[in-house]
Coordinates of C-alpha atoms and ligand atoms in Angstrom, one line a residue:
M63 CA 65.5 56.6 115.7
I64 CA 66.4 57.2 119.8
I65 CA 66.4 53.8 121.2
E66 CA 65.8 54.0 124.9
P67 CA 65.8 50.1 126.9
M68 CA 62.0 48.7 127.5
I69 CA 61.8 46.2 129.7
Q70 CA 58.7 44.2 130.7
G71 CA 58.7 42.0 133.7
V72 CA 62.2 40.4 133.0
V73 CA 61.7 40.7 129.0
A74 CA 63.7 42.9 127.5
R75 CA 61.5 44.8 124.5
S76 CA 64.1 46.6 122.9
A77 CA 67.9 46.1 121.7
H78 CA 70.7 48.6 120.9
P79 CA 72.7 47.7 117.9
L80 CA 75.6 50.0 118.9
G81 CA 75.8 48.2 122.7
C82 CA 75.4 44.3 120.6
E83 CA 78.5 45.6 118.9
Q84 CA 80.2 46.9 122.4
S85 CA 79.6 43.6 123.5
I86 CA 80.9 41.4 120.8
L87 CA 84.0 43.7 120.5
E88 CA 85.2 43.3 124.4
Q89 CA 84.6 39.2 124.2
I90 CA 86.9 39.4 120.9
D91 CA 89.4 40.9 122.7
F92 CA 89.0 39.1 125.8
V93 CA 89.6 35.9 123.9
K94 CA 92.7 37.5 121.8
K95 CA 95.0 38.3 124.8
A96 CA 94.1 35.0 126.5
S97 CA 95.7 32.1 126.0
P98 CA 95.2 30.3 122.7
I99 CA 92.8 27.3 122.1
A100 CA 94.3 24.4 120.7
T101 CA 92.1 22.2 118.3
K102 CA 92.0 21.2 114.8
A103 CA 88.5 21.9 114.7
K104 CA 88.2 24.4 111.8
R105 CA 84.4 23.6 110.5
I106 CA 82.1 24.5 113.3
L107 CA 78.1 24.3 113.5
I108 CA 76.7 26.7 116.3
L109 CA 73.2 26.0 117.2
G110 CA 71.9 29.0 119.5
A111 CA 74.8 30.7 118.1
S112 CA 73.2 34.5 118.5
S113 CA 73.5 35.3 122.4
G114 CA 74.5 33.6 125.6
F115 CA 77.2 30.6 125.7
G116 CA 76.3 29.4 121.7
L117 CA 77.7 33.2 120.4
A118 CA 80.9 33.0 123.3
A119 CA 81.9 29.3 121.6
R120 CA 82.0 31.2 118.3
I121 CA 83.9 34.0 119.5
A122 CA 85.9 31.8 121.4
L123 CA 86.8 29.8 118.9
T124 CA 86.9 32.3 115.4
F125 CA 88.9 34.3 117.5
G126 CA 90.9 32.7 120.3
G127 CA 93.3 30.9 118.1
P128 CA 91.8 28.2 115.9
E129 CA 90.7 30.8 113.7
A130 CA 87.6 28.3 113.2
D131 CA 84.3 29.3 110.0
T132 CA 81.4 28.8 111.4
I133 CA 77.8 28.2 110.7
G134 CA 75.7 29.6 113.5
V135 CA 71.4 29.1 113.7
S136 CA 69.6 31.5 115.7
F137 CA 65.8 32.7 116.3
E138 CA 65.9 36.2 116.0
R139 CA 63.9 39.0 114.5
G140 CA 65.9 42.6 113.1
P141 CA 64.0 45.9 112.9
S142 CA 60.7 46.0 111.2
E143 CA 57.6 48.5 112.0
K144 CA 56.8 46.1 114.8
G145 CA 60.1 47.2 116.7
T146 CA 64.1 47.8 117.3
G147 CA 64.8 43.8 116.5
T148 CA 66.6 41.6 118.8
A149 CA 69.7 41.7 120.5
G150 CA 70.9 38.2 119.1
W151 CA 70.3 39.8 115.2
F152 CA 72.7 42.5 116.3
N153 CA 74.8 40.0 117.9
N154 CA 75.2 38.4 114.2
H155 CA 75.3 41.2 112.4
Y156 CA 78.5 42.5 113.7
F157 CA 79.6 39.0 114.8
K158 CA 80.1 38.5 111.1
Q159 CA 81.5 41.8 110.1
Q160 CA 84.1 41.1 113.0
A161 CA 84.7 37.2 111.4
E162 CA 85.1 38.4 107.7
K163 CA 87.6 41.3 108.6
A164 CA 89.8 38.7 109.8
G165 CA 89.1 36.1 106.5
R166 CA 86.8 34.1 108.0
T167 CA 83.7 32.4 107.0
A168 CA 80.9 32.9 109.3
I169 CA 77.3 32.4 108.1
N170 CA 74.0 33.3 109.8
I171 CA 71.1 31.5 109.4
T172 CA 67.8 32.6 111.0
G173 CA 64.7 30.4 112.0
D174 CA 63.6 27.8 114.2
A175 CA 66.3 24.9 114.8
F176 CA 63.5 22.0 114.8
S177 CA 62.0 22.9 111.5
P178 CA 63.2 20.2 109.0
E179 CA 63.3 23.0 107.0
L180 CA 66.2 25.0 108.7
R181 CA 68.3 21.9 108.4
S182 CA 68.0 21.8 104.9
Q183 CA 69.7 24.7 104.9
V184 CA 72.4 23.8 107.6
I185 CA 73.0 20.8 105.0
E186 CA 73.3 22.9 102.5
A187 CA 75.6 25.5 104.4
I188 CA 77.9 22.9 105.3
E189 CA 77.9 21.5 101.0
T190 CA 78.8 25.1 100.4
Y191 CA 81.2 26.7 102.6
F192 CA 82.7 23.4 104.7
E193 CA 83.2 20.9 101.6
G194 CA 80.5 18.8 102.9
E195 CA 82.0 18.0 106.5
V196 CA 81.7 19.6 110.1
D197 CA 84.3 19.2 112.9
L198 CA 82.2 20.3 115.8
I199 CA 78.8 20.8 116.8
I200 CA 77.6 22.6 119.8
Y201 CA 74.2 22.4 121.1
S202 CA 72.7 25.4 123.0
L203 CA 69.6 25.9 122.3
A204 CA 67.3 27.9 125.0
T205 CA 63.5 28.0 123.9
G206 CA 60.3 27.7 126.0
V207 CA 58.8 25.9 122.9
R208 CA 59.0 23.2 120.6
P209 CA 56.9 22.6 117.3
N210 CA 56.0 19.1 116.9
Y211 CA 56.8 18.8 112.9
S212 CA 55.9 15.3 112.7
S213 CA 52.5 16.1 113.7
D214 CA 49.7 16.5 110.9
T215 CA 48.3 19.1 112.9
P216 CA 49.9 22.1 114.4
Q217 CA 51.0 21.5 117.8
Q218 CA 53.6 22.4 119.9
W219 CA 55.6 21.5 123.0
R220 CA 56.0 23.8 126.0
S221 CA 58.2 23.9 128.4
V222 CA 58.0 25.0 132.4
I223 CA 60.2 25.6 135.1
K224 CA 58.3 23.8 137.5
P225 CA 59.5 21.5 140.5
I226 CA 58.4 17.8 140.8
G227 CA 56.5 16.7 143.6
Q228 CA 56.0 19.8 146.3
S229 CA 55.7 23.2 145.6
V230 CA 58.7 25.3 146.2
E231 CA 58.4 29.1 147.7
G232 CA 61.0 32.1 146.2
A233 CA 61.5 35.0 144.5
I234 CA 62.4 37.1 141.4
V235 CA 63.2 40.2 140.8
S236 CA 61.1 42.6 138.1
L237 CA 63.9 44.3 136.0
E238 CA 61.6 46.3 135.4
T239 CA 60.4 48.2 138.5
D240 CA 63.2 46.4 140.5
Q241 CA 60.8 45.2 142.6
W242 CA 61.5 41.7 144.7
Q243 CA 58.2 40.1 144.0
P244 CA 57.9 36.3 146.0
Q245 CA 56.7 33.8 144.6
T246 CA 55.1 30.3 145.2
L247 CA 55.9 27.4 142.9
E248 CA 53.3 24.7 142.3
A249 CA 54.5 21.5 141.5
A250 CA 54.5 20.5 138.0
S251 CA 51.8 17.8 136.3
E252 CA 53.4 14.8 135.0
Q253 CA 52.3 16.2 131.3
E254 CA 54.5 19.3 132.0
A255 CA 57.3 17.6 133.0
A256 CA 57.3 15.3 129.9
D257 CA 57.3 17.9 128.1
T258 CA 59.9 20.1 129.4
I259 CA 62.2 16.7 128.1
K260 CA 60.8 17.4 124.3
V261 CA 62.0 21.1 124.1
M262 CA 65.3 21.1 126.8
G263 CA 66.0 17.3 126.7
G264 CA 68.4 15.6 124.6
E265 CA 65.5 14.1 121.9
D266 CA 66.4 17.5 119.3
W267 CA 70.0 17.6 120.0
E268 CA 70.5 13.9 119.1
S269 CA 67.9 14.2 115.9
W270 CA 70.4 17.3 114.7
I271 CA 73.3 14.6 114.6
D272 CA 71.2 11.8 113.3
T273 CA 70.4 14.3 110.5
L274 CA 74.3 15.2 109.7
I275 CA 74.9 11.7 109.6
N276 CA 72.5 10.7 107.5
A277 CA 73.9 13.5 105.1
E278 CA 77.2 12.7 105.7
S279 CA 78.2 16.0 107.2
I280 CA 80.2 14.4 110.1
A281 CA 84.3 14.8 109.8
D282 CA 86.6 12.5 110.6
G283 CA 86.9 13.1 114.9
C284 CA 83.9 15.3 115.2
Q285 CA 82.9 15.9 118.0
T286 CA 79.5 17.6 119.6
I287 CA 79.3 18.9 123.4
A288 CA 75.4 20.2 124.6
F289 CA 75.2 22.9 127.6
S290 CA 73.8 21.8 130.9
Y291 CA 73.4 23.3 134.7
V292 CA 73.5 21.1 137.7
G293 CA 74.1 23.8 140.7
S294 CA 74.2 22.9 144.2
E295 CA 71.3 22.2 146.9
L296 CA 70.5 25.8 147.6
T297 CA 69.8 25.2 143.5
H298 CA 68.0 21.7 143.6
P299 CA 64.3 22.0 144.4
I300 CA 63.7 24.8 141.4
Y301 CA 66.2 23.5 139.0
L302 CA 67.9 20.0 139.5
D303 CA 65.0 18.1 141.0
G304 CA 62.4 20.5 139.1
T305 CA 61.4 19.7 135.3
L306 CA 64.8 21.7 134.0
G307 CA 66.5 19.5 135.9
Q308 CA 64.9 16.0 134.4
A309 CA 65.7 17.8 130.6
K310 CA 69.5 17.7 131.9
I311 CA 69.4 14.2 133.0
D312 CA 67.9 13.3 129.9
L313 CA 70.2 15.8 127.4
H314 CA 73.3 14.1 129.6
Q315 CA 71.8 10.3 128.7
T316 CA 71.8 11.1 125.4
S317 CA 75.4 12.9 125.6
H318 CA 76.4 8.8 126.1
S319 CA 74.8 7.5 123.1
L320 CA 75.4 10.4 120.8
N321 CA 79.4 9.4 122.0
L322 CA 78.5 5.8 120.9
K323 CA 77.7 7.7 117.1
L324 CA 80.2 9.6 116.7
A325 CA 82.4 6.7 118.1
N326 CA 82.1 5.5 114.1
F327 CA 83.6 8.7 113.0
N328 CA 86.4 8.8 115.8
G329 CA 84.5 11.3 117.6
H330 CA 82.7 12.1 120.7
A331 CA 79.9 13.8 122.5
Y332 CA 79.7 15.6 125.9
A333 CA 77.1 17.5 128.0
T334 CA 79.3 20.2 129.5
V335 CA 78.1 21.5 133.0
C336 CA 78.8 25.1 132.9
K337 CA 78.1 27.6 135.9
A338 CA 74.6 30.2 136.8
L339 CA 75.0 33.4 134.5
V340 CA 72.7 36.2 133.5
T341 CA 71.5 34.8 129.9
K342 CA 68.3 35.7 128.1
A343 CA 67.1 32.3 129.3
S344 CA 68.5 32.4 132.8
V345 CA 66.3 35.9 133.4
F346 CA 63.4 33.8 133.2
I347 CA 64.4 30.8 135.8
P348 CA 61.9 31.5 138.7
A349 CA 63.0 31.4 142.3
F350 CA 66.7 31.9 140.5
T351 CA 67.5 35.2 141.1
P352 CA 67.7 35.7 145.1
Y353 CA 70.6 32.7 144.3
I354 CA 72.2 34.4 141.3
L355 CA 72.2 37.5 143.4
A356 CA 74.0 36.3 145.9
L357 CA 76.4 34.2 143.4
Y358 CA 77.5 37.2 141.7
K359 CA 78.0 38.8 144.7
V360 CA 80.2 36.4 146.8
M361 CA 82.2 35.0 143.2
K362 CA 83.1 38.4 142.6
E363 CA 84.3 39.7 145.9
K364 CA 86.3 36.1 145.6
G365 CA 88.1 37.5 142.3
T366 CA 86.5 33.9 140.6
H367 CA 83.1 35.7 139.0
E368 CA 83.1 34.5 134.9
G369 CA 80.8 35.6 132.3
C370 CA 80.2 33.3 129.2
I371 CA 83.4 34.4 127.5
E372 CA 85.5 33.2 130.3
Q373 CA 83.5 30.1 130.6
M374 CA 83.6 29.3 127.0
H375 CA 87.4 29.9 127.3
R376 CA 88.1 28.0 130.1
L377 CA 86.1 25.2 128.0
F378 CA 87.8 25.1 125.3
T379 CA 91.8 25.2 126.6
E380 CA 91.1 23.5 129.9
Q381 CA 88.7 21.1 129.7
L382 CA 87.6 19.4 125.9
F383 CA 90.7 20.7 124.0
S384 CA 93.4 20.3 127.1
P385 CA 96.7 19.2 126.1
T386 CA 96.2 16.1 128.1
G387 CA 92.6 14.7 126.7
T388 CA 89.2 16.2 127.1
H389 CA 88.2 16.2 131.2
V390 CA 85.2 14.6 132.5
D391 CA 83.9 13.6 135.9
G392 CA 83.0 10.1 137.0
E393 CA 79.6 10.8 135.0
R394 CA 81.5 11.9 131.9
L395 CA 80.3 15.3 132.2
I396 CA 82.6 18.1 131.7
R397 CA 82.6 20.5 134.5
I398 CA 83.3 24.0 134.3
D399 CA 81.0 25.1 137.5
D400 CA 83.7 23.8 139.6
L401 CA 84.2 27.6 141.1
E402 CA 80.2 27.7 141.7
L403 CA 80.3 24.7 143.5
D404 CA 83.5 25.5 145.5
P405 CA 82.2 24.2 149.7
Q406 CA 83.3 28.3 151.0
V407 CA 81.3 29.9 148.0
Q408 CA 78.2 28.1 148.4
T409 CA 78.7 28.3 152.5
E410 CA 78.7 32.0 151.7
V411 CA 75.9 32.2 149.2
S412 CA 73.4 30.0 151.5
L413 CA 74.4 32.7 154.1
L414 CA 73.4 35.7 152.4
V415 CA 70.3 33.9 150.5
K416 CA 68.7 32.8 154.0
E417 CA 68.8 36.3 155.3
M418 CA 68.0 37.7 151.4
D419 CA 64.3 39.4 151.5
E420 CA 62.6 42.7 149.8
N421 CA 63.9 45.3 151.5
N422 CA 67.7 44.3 151.8
F423 CA 68.0 42.1 148.2
K424 CA 70.4 45.4 146.3
Q425 CA 72.5 45.4 149.8
L426 CA 73.2 41.5 150.3
G427 CA 73.4 40.8 146.5
D428 CA 74.9 41.4 143.5
Y429 CA 71.6 43.4 142.0
E430 CA 73.2 46.3 140.6
G431 CA 75.5 44.0 138.6
Y432 CA 72.9 41.4 137.5
K433 CA 70.8 44.7 136.6
R434 CA 73.6 46.0 134.1
E435 CA 74.5 42.8 132.8
F436 CA 71.0 42.3 131.5
L437 CA 71.3 45.7 130.1
Q438 CA 74.3 44.9 128.4
L439 CA 72.8 41.2 126.9
N440 CA 70.7 43.9 125.0
G441 CA 73.1 46.7 123.9
F442 CA 72.3 49.1 127.0
G443 CA 74.1 50.3 130.0
Y444 CA 77.8 51.1 128.6
E445 CA 79.1 54.0 129.2
N446 CA 81.3 54.5 126.1
I447 CA 78.2 54.6 124.1
D448 CA 76.0 57.7 123.8
Y449 CA 72.5 56.7 123.8
S450 CA 71.2 60.0 122.8
L451 CA 72.5 60.0 119.4
P452 CA 69.8 58.7 116.6
V453 CA 69.9 54.9 115.2
E454 CA 69.7 54.3 111.8
L455 CA 67.9 50.9 111.9
S456 CA 67.0 50.3 108.4
Q457 CA 70.9 49.4 107.6
Y458 CA 70.7 46.0 109.6
T459 CA 67.2 44.9 108.5
L460 CA 69.2 42.7 105.7
E461 CA 69.9 38.6 107.1
S462 CA 73.9 38.9 107.7
Ligands
LIG281 P1 70.3 32.5 125.1 O1 68.7 32.3 125.1 O2 71.3 33.5 125.2 O3 70.6 31.5 123.9 C1 69.8 31.2 123.2 C2 70.0 30.3 121.6 O4 69.3 29.9 121.3 C3 69.8 31.6 121.1 O5 71.2 31.9 119.9 C4 68.7 32.3 120.6 O6 68.4 32.7 119.3 C5 68.8 30.5 120.6 N1 67.6 29.5 120.0 C6 66.1 29.8 120.9 N2 65.0 29.0 120.0 C7 65.5 28.6 118.7 C8 65.1 27.8 117.9 N3 63.5 27.7 117.5 N4 65.3 28.1 116.4 C9 66.6 28.3 116.2 N5 67.7 29.0 117.4 C10 66.8 29.2 118.8 O7 70.6 31.0 126.3 P2 71.6 30.7 126.9 O8 71.7 30.6 128.7 O9 73.5 31.2 126.2 O10 71.9 29.0 126.9 C11 71.9 28.1 125.8 C12 72.5 26.7 126.8 O11 72.7 26.5 128.2 C13 70.7 26.2 127.3 O12 70.7 24.4 127.0 C14 70.8 26.4 129.2 O13 70.0 25.5 129.5 C15 72.4 26.1 129.1 N6 73.0 27.1 130.4 C16 72.3 28.2 131.0 C17 73.0 28.9 132.1 C18 72.6 30.2 132.3 O14 73.0 30.2 133.2 N7 72.4 30.7 132.0 C19 73.8 28.2 133.1 C20 74.1 26.7 132.6 C21 73.6 26.1 131.2

């Protein structure tokens, strides 16, 4: 079939396998040419491995020097009568193909990372492929729901992206219609805030590490990282001071308790604060779009813009595995959001955001770059791919 982009609001309803392959190849190419990552971690578990930061981390550690073997967990869908399948499904397929070509082990496990069954599958894969132990666990899940598996009746927590205490005015741009849509975000209820912490806070990260400790799957010196966002005062009302920020603060606290647990194995746990980027997860954040549009514009003009792969490369070379030891701030957070938070960048972004409205957002902000990146996340918008040619999707139906 011929696959065309289908966008509903900010959600892609189709994905193109060849564009996903292209994205994998470009990220591999980047890390192969960049300075090598120096770590002895060879057996790596990535929770949330099929897109965004998790995928970039997997690529960086496989092809950027360490030649790691990986087990990647994700929640993705293959082609069926219902649709093309998700971009993450094709990313898994092509990552594995490239990794195996390079002689590496790359195991993809798709399913719900919150479920006990999937944990058992992962432990089994660690036994089979990693001689029973992992050296590094990267926690990079981004989701809106977490089923409660310990409840007898079906129950789930849902995260919301809302301010706390007072409402916030903002805008989102529909990637379907390219229209600016003003928004008023009402303050979250206490229950909504608590549920968001359940979904995106540190509890599940901690339970994964506990599961691995109980299964005796933690290698000596094992480390774990999870990703966070802090942002600046421009984004604090909707992010840091809102429901997601509370969940991230919970995640930061979890990093300290996990650090104590992993000390028993001579290991460490860190929360890593990344920069704002267009990913499947972030385009959902209401009232955030004007900030990202302005940020992209300013950072690209200054030559300091980074995508997921550049961020992960810098994390591993200069921060987590730096020759001078892991670099952390006063709160024991690894920071790779420094270029975003550069005061000059923030001053310029603030001026643009103040001026931005429905008539000028395409000129003042980098809407073209934002939209291109969104399309490319789903395999579209690559100039070297002939999208008029049909694709045989049945070759991708089996899990890779
Ligand atoms: P993403 O949407 O690109 O990737 C999320 C991954 O989680 C995918 O592999 C997906 O399949 C997997 N996943 C989701 N639900 C799952 C489930 N139930 N079971 C198994 N796998 C599941 O997201 P992105 O943006 O890379 O986010 C990763 C982390 O980075 C999140 O914690 C996010 O808050 C954080 N972050 C993101 C920033 C951004 O601007 N995108 C900035 C700073 C931090």
